[in-house]
mmCIF file of C-alpha atoms and ligand atoms in Angstrom:
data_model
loop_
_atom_site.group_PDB
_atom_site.id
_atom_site.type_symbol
_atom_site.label_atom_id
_atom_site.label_comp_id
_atom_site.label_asym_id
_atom_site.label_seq_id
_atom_site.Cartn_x
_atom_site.Cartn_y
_atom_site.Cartn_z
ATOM 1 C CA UNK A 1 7.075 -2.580 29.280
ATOM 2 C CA UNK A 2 9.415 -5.404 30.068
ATOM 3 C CA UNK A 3 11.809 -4.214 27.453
ATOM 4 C CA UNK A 4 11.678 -0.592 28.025
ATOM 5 C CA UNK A 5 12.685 -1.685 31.776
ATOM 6 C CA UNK A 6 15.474 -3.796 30.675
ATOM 7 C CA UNK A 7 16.291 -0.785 28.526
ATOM 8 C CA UNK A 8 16.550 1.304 31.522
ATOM 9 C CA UNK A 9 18.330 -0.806 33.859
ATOM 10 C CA UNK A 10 21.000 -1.382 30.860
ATOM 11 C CA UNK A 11 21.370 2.123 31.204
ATOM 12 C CA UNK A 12 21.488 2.338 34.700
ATOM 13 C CA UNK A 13 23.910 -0.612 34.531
ATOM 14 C CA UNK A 14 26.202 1.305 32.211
ATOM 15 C CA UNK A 15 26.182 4.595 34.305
ATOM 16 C CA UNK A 16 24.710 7.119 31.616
ATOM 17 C CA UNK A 17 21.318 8.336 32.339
ATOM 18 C CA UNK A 18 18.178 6.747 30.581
ATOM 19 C CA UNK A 19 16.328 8.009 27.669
ATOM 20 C CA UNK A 20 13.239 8.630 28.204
ATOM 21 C CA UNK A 21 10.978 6.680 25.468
ATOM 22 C CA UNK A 22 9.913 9.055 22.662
ATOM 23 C CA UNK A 23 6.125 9.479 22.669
ATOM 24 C CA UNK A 24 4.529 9.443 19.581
ATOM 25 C CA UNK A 25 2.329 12.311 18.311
ATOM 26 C CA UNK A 26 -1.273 11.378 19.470
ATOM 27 C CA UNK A 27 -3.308 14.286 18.136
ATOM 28 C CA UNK A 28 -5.245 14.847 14.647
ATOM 29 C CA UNK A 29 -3.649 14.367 11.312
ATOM 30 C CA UNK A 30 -4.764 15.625 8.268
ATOM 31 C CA UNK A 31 -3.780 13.694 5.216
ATOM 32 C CA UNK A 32 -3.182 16.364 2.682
ATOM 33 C CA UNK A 33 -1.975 14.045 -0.299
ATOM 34 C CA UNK A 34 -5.154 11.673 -0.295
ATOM 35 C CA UNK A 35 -5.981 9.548 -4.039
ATOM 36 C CA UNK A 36 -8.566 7.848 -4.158
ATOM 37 C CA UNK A 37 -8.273 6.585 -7.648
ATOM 38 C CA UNK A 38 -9.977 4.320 -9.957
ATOM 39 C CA UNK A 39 -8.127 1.216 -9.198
ATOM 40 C CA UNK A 40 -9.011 1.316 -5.425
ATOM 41 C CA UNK A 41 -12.218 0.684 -6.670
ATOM 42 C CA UNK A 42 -14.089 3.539 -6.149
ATOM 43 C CA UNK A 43 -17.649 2.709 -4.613
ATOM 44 C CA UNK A 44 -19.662 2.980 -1.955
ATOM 45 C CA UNK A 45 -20.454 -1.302 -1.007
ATOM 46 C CA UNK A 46 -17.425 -4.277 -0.421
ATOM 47 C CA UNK A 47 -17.128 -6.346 -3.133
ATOM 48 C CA UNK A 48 -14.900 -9.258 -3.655
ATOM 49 C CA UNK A 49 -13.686 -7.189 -6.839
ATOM 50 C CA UNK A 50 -13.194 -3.634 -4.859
ATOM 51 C CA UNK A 51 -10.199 -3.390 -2.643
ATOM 52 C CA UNK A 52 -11.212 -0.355 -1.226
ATOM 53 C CA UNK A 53 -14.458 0.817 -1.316
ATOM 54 C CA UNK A 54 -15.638 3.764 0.414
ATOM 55 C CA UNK A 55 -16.000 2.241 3.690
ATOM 56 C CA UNK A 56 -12.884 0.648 3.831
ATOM 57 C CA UNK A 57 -10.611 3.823 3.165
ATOM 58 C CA UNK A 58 -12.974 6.054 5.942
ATOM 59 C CA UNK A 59 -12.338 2.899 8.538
ATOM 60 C CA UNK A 60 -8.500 3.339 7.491
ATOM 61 C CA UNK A 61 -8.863 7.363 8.345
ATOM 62 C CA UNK A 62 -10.754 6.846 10.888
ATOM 63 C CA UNK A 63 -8.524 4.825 12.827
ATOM 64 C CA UNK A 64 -5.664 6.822 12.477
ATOM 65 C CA UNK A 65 -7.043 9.395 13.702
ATOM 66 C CA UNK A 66 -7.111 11.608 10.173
ATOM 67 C CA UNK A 67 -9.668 14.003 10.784
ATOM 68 C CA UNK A 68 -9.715 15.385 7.486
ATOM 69 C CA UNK A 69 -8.087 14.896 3.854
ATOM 70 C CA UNK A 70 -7.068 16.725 0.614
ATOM 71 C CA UNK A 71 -8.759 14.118 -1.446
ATOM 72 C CA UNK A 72 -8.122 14.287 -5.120
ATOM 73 C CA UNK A 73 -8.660 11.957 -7.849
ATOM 74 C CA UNK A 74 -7.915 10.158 -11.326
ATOM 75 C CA UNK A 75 -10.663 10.307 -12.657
ATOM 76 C CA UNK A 76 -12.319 12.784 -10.809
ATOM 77 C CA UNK A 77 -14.962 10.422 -9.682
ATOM 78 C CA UNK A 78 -12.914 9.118 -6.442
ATOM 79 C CA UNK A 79 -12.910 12.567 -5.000
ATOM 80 C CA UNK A 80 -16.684 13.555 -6.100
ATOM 81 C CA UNK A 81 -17.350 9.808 -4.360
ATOM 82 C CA UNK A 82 -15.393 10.792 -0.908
ATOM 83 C CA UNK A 83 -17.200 14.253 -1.223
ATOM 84 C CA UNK A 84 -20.704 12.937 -1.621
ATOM 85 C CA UNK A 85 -20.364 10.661 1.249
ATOM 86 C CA UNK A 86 -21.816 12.830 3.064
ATOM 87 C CA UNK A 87 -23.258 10.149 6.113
ATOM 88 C CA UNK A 88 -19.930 8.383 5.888
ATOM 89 C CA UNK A 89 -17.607 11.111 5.824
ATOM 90 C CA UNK A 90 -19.356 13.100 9.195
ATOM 91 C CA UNK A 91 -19.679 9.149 11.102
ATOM 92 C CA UNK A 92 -15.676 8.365 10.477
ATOM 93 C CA UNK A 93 -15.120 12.226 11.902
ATOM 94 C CA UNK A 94 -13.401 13.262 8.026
ATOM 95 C CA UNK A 95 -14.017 16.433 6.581
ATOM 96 C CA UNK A 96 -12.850 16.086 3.151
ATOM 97 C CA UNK A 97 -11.130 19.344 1.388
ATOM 98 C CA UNK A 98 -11.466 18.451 -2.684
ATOM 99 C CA UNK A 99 -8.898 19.385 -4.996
ATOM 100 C CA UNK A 100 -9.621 19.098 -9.174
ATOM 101 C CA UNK A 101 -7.443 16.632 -10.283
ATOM 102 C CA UNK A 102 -6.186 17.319 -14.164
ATOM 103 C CA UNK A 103 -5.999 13.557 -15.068
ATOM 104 C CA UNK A 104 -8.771 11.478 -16.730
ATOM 105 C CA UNK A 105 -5.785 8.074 -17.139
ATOM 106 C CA UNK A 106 -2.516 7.553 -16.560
ATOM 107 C CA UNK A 107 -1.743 9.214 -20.273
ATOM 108 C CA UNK A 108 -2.885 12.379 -18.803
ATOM 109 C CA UNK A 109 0.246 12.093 -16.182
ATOM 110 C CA UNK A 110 2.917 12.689 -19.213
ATOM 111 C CA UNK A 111 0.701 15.133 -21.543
ATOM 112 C CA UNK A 112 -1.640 17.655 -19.314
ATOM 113 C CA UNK A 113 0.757 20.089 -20.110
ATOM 114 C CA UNK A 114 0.482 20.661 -23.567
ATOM 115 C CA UNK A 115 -3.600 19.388 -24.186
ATOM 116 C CA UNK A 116 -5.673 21.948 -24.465
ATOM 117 C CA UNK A 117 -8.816 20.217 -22.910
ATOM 118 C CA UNK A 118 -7.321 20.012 -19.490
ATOM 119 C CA UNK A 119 -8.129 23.553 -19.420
ATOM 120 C CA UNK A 120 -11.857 22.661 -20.202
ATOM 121 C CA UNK A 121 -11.737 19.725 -17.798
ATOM 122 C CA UNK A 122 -10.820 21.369 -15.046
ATOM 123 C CA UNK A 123 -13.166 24.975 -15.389
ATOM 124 C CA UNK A 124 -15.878 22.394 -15.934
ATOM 125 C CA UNK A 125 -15.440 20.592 -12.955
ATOM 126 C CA UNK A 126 -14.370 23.827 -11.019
ATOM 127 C CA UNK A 127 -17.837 25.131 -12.020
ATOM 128 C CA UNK A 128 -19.730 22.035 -10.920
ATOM 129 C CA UNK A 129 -18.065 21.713 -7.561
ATOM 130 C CA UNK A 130 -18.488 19.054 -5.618
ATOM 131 C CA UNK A 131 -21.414 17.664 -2.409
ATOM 132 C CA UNK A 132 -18.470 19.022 0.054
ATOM 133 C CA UNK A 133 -18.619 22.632 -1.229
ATOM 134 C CA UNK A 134 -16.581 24.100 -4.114
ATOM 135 C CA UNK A 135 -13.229 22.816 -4.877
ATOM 136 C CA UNK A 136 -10.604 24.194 -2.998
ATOM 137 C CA UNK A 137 -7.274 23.451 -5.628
ATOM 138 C CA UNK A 138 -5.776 22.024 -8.425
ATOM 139 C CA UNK A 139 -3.410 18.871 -8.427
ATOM 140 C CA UNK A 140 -1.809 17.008 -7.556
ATOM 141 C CA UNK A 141 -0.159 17.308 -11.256
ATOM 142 C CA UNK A 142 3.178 15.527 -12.180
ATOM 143 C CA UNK A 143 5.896 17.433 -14.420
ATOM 144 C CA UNK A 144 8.797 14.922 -14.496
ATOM 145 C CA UNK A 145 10.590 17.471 -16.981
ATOM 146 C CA UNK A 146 10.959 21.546 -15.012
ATOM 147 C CA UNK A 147 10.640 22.600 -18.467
ATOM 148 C CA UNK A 148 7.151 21.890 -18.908
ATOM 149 C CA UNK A 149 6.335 24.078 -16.319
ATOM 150 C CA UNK A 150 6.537 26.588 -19.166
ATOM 151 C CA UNK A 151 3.833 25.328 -21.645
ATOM 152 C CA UNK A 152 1.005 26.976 -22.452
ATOM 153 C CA UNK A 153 -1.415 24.863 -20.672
ATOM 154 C CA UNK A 154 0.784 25.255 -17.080
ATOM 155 C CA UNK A 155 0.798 28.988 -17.611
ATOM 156 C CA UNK A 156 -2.906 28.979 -17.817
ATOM 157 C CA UNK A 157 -3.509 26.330 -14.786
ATOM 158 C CA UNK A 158 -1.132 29.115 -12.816
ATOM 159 C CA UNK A 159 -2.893 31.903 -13.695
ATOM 160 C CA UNK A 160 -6.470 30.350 -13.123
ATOM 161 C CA UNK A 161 -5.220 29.464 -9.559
ATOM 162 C CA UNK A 162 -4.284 32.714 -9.125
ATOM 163 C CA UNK A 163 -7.197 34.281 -10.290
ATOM 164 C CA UNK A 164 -9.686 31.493 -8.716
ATOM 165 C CA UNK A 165 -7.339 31.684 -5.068
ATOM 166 C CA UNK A 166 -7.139 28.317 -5.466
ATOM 167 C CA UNK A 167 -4.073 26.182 -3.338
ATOM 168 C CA UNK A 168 -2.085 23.965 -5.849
ATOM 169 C CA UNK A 169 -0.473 20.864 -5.527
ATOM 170 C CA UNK A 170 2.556 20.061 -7.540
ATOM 171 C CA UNK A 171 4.888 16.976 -7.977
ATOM 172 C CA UNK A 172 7.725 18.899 -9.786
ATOM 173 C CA UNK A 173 11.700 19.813 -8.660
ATOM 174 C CA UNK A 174 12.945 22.834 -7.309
ATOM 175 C CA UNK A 175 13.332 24.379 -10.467
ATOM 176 C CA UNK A 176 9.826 23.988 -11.466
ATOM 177 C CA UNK A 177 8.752 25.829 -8.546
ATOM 178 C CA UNK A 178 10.739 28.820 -9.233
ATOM 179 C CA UNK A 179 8.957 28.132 -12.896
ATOM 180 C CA UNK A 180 5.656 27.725 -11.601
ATOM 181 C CA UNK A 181 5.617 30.912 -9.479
ATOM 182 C CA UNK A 182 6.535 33.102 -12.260
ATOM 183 C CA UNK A 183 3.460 32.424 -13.597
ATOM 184 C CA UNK A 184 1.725 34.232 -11.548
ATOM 185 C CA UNK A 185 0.924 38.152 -11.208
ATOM 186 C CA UNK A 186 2.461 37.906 -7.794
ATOM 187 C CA UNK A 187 5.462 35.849 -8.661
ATOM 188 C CA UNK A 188 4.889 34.178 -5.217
ATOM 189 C CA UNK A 189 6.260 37.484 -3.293
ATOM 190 C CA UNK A 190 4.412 38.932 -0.641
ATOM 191 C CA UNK A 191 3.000 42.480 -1.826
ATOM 192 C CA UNK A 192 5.277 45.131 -1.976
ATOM 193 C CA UNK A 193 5.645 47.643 1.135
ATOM 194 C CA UNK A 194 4.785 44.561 3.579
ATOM 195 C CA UNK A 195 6.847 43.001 5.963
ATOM 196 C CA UNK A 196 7.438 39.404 6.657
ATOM 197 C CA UNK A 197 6.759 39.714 9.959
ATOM 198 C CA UNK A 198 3.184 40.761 9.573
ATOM 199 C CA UNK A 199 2.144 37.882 7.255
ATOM 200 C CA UNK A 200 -0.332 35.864 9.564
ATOM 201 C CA UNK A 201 0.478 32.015 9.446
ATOM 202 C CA UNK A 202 -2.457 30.791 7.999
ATOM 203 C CA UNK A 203 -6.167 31.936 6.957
ATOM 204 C CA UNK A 204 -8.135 30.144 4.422
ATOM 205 C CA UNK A 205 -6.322 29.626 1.083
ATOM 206 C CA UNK A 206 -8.838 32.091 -0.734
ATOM 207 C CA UNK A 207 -8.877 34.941 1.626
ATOM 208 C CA UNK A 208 -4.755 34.944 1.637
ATOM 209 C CA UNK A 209 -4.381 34.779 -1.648
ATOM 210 C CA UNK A 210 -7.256 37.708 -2.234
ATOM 211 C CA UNK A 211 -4.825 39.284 -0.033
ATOM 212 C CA UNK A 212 -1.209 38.727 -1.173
ATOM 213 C CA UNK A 213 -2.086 38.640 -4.929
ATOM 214 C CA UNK A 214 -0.841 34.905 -4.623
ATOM 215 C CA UNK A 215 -1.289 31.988 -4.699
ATOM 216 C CA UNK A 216 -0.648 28.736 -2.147
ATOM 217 C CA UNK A 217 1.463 26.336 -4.155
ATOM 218 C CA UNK A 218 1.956 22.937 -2.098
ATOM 219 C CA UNK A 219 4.840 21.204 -3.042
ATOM 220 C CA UNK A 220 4.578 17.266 -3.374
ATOM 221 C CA UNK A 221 7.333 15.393 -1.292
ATOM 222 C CA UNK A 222 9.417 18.582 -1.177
ATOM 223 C CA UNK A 223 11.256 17.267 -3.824
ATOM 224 C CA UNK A 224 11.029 14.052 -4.415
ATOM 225 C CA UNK A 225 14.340 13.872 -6.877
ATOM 226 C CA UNK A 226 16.173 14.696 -3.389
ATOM 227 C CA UNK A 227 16.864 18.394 -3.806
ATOM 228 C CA UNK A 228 18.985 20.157 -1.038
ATOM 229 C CA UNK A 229 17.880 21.193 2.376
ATOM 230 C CA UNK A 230 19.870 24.228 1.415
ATOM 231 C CA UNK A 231 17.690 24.555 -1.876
ATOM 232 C CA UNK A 232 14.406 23.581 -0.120
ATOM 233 C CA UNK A 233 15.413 26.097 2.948
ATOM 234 C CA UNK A 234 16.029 28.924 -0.066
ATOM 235 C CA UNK A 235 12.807 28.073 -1.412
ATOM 236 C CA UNK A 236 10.972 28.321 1.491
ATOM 237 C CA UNK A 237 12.462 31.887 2.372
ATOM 238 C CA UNK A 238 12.123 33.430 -1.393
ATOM 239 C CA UNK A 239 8.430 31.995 -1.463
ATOM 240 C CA UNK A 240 6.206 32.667 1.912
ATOM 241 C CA UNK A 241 3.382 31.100 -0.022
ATOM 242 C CA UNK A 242 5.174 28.160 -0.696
ATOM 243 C CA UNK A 243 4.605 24.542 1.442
ATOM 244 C CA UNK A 244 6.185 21.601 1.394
ATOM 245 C CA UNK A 245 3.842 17.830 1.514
ATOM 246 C CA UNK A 246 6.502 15.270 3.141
ATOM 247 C CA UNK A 247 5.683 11.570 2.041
ATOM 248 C CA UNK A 248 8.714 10.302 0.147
ATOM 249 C CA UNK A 249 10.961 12.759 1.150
ATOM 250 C CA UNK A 250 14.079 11.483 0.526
ATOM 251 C CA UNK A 251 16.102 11.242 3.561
ATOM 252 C CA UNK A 252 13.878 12.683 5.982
ATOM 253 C CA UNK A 253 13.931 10.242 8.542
ATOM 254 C CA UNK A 254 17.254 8.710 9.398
ATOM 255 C CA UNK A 255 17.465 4.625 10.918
ATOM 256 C CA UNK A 256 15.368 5.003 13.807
ATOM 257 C CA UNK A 257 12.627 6.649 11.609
ATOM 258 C CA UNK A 258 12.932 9.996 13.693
ATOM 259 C CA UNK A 259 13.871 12.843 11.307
ATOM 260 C CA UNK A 260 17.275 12.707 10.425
ATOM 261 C CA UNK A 261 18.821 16.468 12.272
ATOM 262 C CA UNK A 262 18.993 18.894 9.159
ATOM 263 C CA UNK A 263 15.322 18.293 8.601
ATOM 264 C CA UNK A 264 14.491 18.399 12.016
ATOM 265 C CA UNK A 265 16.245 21.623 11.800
ATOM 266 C CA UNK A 266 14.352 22.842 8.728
ATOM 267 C CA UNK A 267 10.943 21.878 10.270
ATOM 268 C CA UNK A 268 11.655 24.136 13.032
ATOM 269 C CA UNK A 269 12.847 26.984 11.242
ATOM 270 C CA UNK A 270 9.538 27.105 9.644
ATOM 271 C CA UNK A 271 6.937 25.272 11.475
ATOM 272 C CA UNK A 272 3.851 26.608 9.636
ATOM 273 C CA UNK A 273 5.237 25.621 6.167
ATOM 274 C CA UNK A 274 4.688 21.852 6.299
ATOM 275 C CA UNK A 275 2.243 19.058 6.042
ATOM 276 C CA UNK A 276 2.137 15.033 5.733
ATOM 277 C CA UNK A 277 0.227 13.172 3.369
ATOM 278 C CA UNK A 278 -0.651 9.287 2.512
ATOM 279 C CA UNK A 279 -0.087 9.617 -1.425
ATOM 280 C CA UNK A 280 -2.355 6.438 -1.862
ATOM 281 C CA UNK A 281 -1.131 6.626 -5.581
ATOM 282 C CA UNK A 282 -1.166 2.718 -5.409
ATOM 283 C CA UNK A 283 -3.173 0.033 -3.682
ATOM 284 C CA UNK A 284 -0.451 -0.959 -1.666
ATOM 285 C CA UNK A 285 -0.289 2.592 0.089
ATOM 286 C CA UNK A 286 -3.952 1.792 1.290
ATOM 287 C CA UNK A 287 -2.696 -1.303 2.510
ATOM 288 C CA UNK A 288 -0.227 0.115 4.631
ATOM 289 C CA UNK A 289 -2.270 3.318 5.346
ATOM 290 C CA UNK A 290 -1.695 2.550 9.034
ATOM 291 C CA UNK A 291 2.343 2.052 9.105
ATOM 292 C CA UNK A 292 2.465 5.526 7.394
ATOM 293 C CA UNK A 293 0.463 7.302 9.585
ATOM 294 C CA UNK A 294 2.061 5.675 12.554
ATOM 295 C CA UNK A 295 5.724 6.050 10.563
ATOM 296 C CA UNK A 296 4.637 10.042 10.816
ATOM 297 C CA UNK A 297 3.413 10.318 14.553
ATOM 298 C CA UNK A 298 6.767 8.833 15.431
ATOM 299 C CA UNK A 299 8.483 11.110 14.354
ATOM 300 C CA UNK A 300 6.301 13.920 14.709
ATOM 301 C CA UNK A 301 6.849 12.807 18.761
ATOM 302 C CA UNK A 302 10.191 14.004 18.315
ATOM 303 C CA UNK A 303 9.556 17.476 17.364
ATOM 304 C CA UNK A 304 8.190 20.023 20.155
ATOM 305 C CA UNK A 305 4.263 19.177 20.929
ATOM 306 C CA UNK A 306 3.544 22.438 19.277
ATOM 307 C CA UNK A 307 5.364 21.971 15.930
ATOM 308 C CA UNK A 308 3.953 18.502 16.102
ATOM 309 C CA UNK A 309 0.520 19.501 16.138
ATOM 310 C CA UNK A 310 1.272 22.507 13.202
ATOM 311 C CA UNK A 311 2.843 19.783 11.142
ATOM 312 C CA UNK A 312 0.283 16.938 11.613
ATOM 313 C CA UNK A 313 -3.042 19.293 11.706
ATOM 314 C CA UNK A 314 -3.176 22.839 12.048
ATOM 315 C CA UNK A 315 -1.112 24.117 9.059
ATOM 316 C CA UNK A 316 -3.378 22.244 6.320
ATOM 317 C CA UNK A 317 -6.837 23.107 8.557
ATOM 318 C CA UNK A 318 -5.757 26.318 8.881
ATOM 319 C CA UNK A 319 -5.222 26.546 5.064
ATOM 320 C CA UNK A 320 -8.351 25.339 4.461
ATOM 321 C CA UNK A 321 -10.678 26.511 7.173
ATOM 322 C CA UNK A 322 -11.252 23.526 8.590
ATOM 323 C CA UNK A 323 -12.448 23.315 12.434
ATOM 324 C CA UNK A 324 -9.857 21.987 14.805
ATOM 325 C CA UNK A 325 -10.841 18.332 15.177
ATOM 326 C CA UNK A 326 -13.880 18.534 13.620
ATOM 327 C CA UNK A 327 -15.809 19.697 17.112
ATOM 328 C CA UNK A 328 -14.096 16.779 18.816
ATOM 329 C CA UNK A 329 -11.313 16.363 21.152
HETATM 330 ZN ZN1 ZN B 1 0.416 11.771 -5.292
#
């Protein structure tokens, strides 16, 4: 308080008018780009051995104020473990959205593409579902090389998205996503004969993609090799179905960690197309679960309150169908 007064009266003192303190975003985030992998230690008591059990990554949600999560998994155990938490999950306020994750190890990252018994991994574990209702996507899955985007097992991932309305969620460059898409019977167009303008901004993930012969592909990082705002801004208006997850954007936020003006820009040309996420990939993004989320309501306070709230909440709940703050304020 003292220094925001100082700050003023410097103002005052050199005749401009003061600038009003920005006010971070203070409403519901949902983390859609949750791990909760093996090495967090995946488990439901603390243990000297366990970084992050269970109850340690719900209190890290929970006081954050993420109301809900796109949990996925390597293994798949981490996600079936957040899913099956059922007590846990409704005390911290988290309503956990499961996506199949097409990794059993790291070797998976570098390989899914061209094994075979990914495709049996994942329609097993589609069919089991999970304690938190069926599984609502695929990913995240890496392909560090566009190309790949084209092997046989990517076609068929595509295609069973498509034909499953499943969301997907994709760590690949720009020119995997044009890939990716083409995979599909709806080549990520909106059916002919409809205009843009009549596309509703949201509905669950199934029921949109039953209805544009589509599918919702989520785009890790937006392109995390630093791909244009021009490319990601052509992307986003050739794809409707396309959305873009922010952590490690490259130069998203500029020195004072607001975002830097051509993405501001971009986020309000299409307000509905965007989401953050944690990526917990590591251990050390648990431990600093708290400067990300506050690193994103910073900035989010910069945007208007209701692209804020789009951005932070309503465009991933609204994918998913679930309730606006879970029933609370
Ligand atoms: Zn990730």
């Amino acid at each position: 308080m003292r220094n925001l007064l100082r700050r003023g009266l410097l103002w005052l003192a050199c005749g401009a008018a003061p600038v009003m303190a920005q006010t971070p975003y203070a409403g519901p985030l949902f983390d859609a780009h949750l791990h909760y992998n093996d090495d967090a230690c995946v488990q439901d008591a603390p243990d000297p051995a366990c970084p992050h059990p269970l109850t340690d990554v719900l209190a890290r949600m929970q006081r954050n104020g993420v109301r809900a999560v796109l949990a996925n998994s390597r293994p798949n155990a981490g996600t079936l473990a957040l899913a099956g938490a059922r007590e846990a999950t409704h005390a911290a306020g988290v309503t956990v959205v499961p996506f199949v994750r097409l990794y059993r190890d790291r070797a998976d990252y570098s390989s899914w593409f061209r094994d075979e018994s990914i495709v049996e991994l994942v329609t097993t574990e589609l069919a089991r579902g999970t304690p938190a209702g069926p599984y609502q996507g695929l990913g995240e899955f890496h392909l560090y090389d566009s190309a790949n985007a084209n092997g046989p097992v990517a076609r068929r991932l595509m295609a069973l998205a498509e034909e499953k309305q499943l969301a997907v969620l994709a760590h690949v460059d720009d020119v995997a996503i044009d890939l990716l898409m083409a995979h599909t019977a709806g080549k990520g167009d909106l059916p002919p004969g409809r205009p843009k303008a009549d596309q509703p901004p949201g509905g669950a993930a199934t029921r949109e993609a039953a209805e544009r012969g589509g599918f919702r592909l989520i785009w890790a990082h937006t392109g995390i090799g630093g791909a244009s705002v021009e490319r990601v801004d052509a992307l986003m208006a050739r794809y409707p179905l396309l959305m873009g997850e922010l952590s490690y954007r490259p130069g998203l936020t500029c020195g004072d960690g607001q975002l830097c003006p051509e993405w501001h820009s971009l986020l309000l040309k299409y307000p509905e197309r965007f989401l953050i996420g944690s990526d917990t990939w590591v251990n050390q993004r648990w431990l600093y679960y708290d400067e990300l989320m506050q690193s994103y309501r910073h900035w989010l306070g910069g945007l208007p309150a209701s692209v804020a709230r789009r951005i932070a909440w309503d465009n991933a709940a609204t994918l998913f169908g679930v309730a606006h703050g879970n029933g609370r304020p």
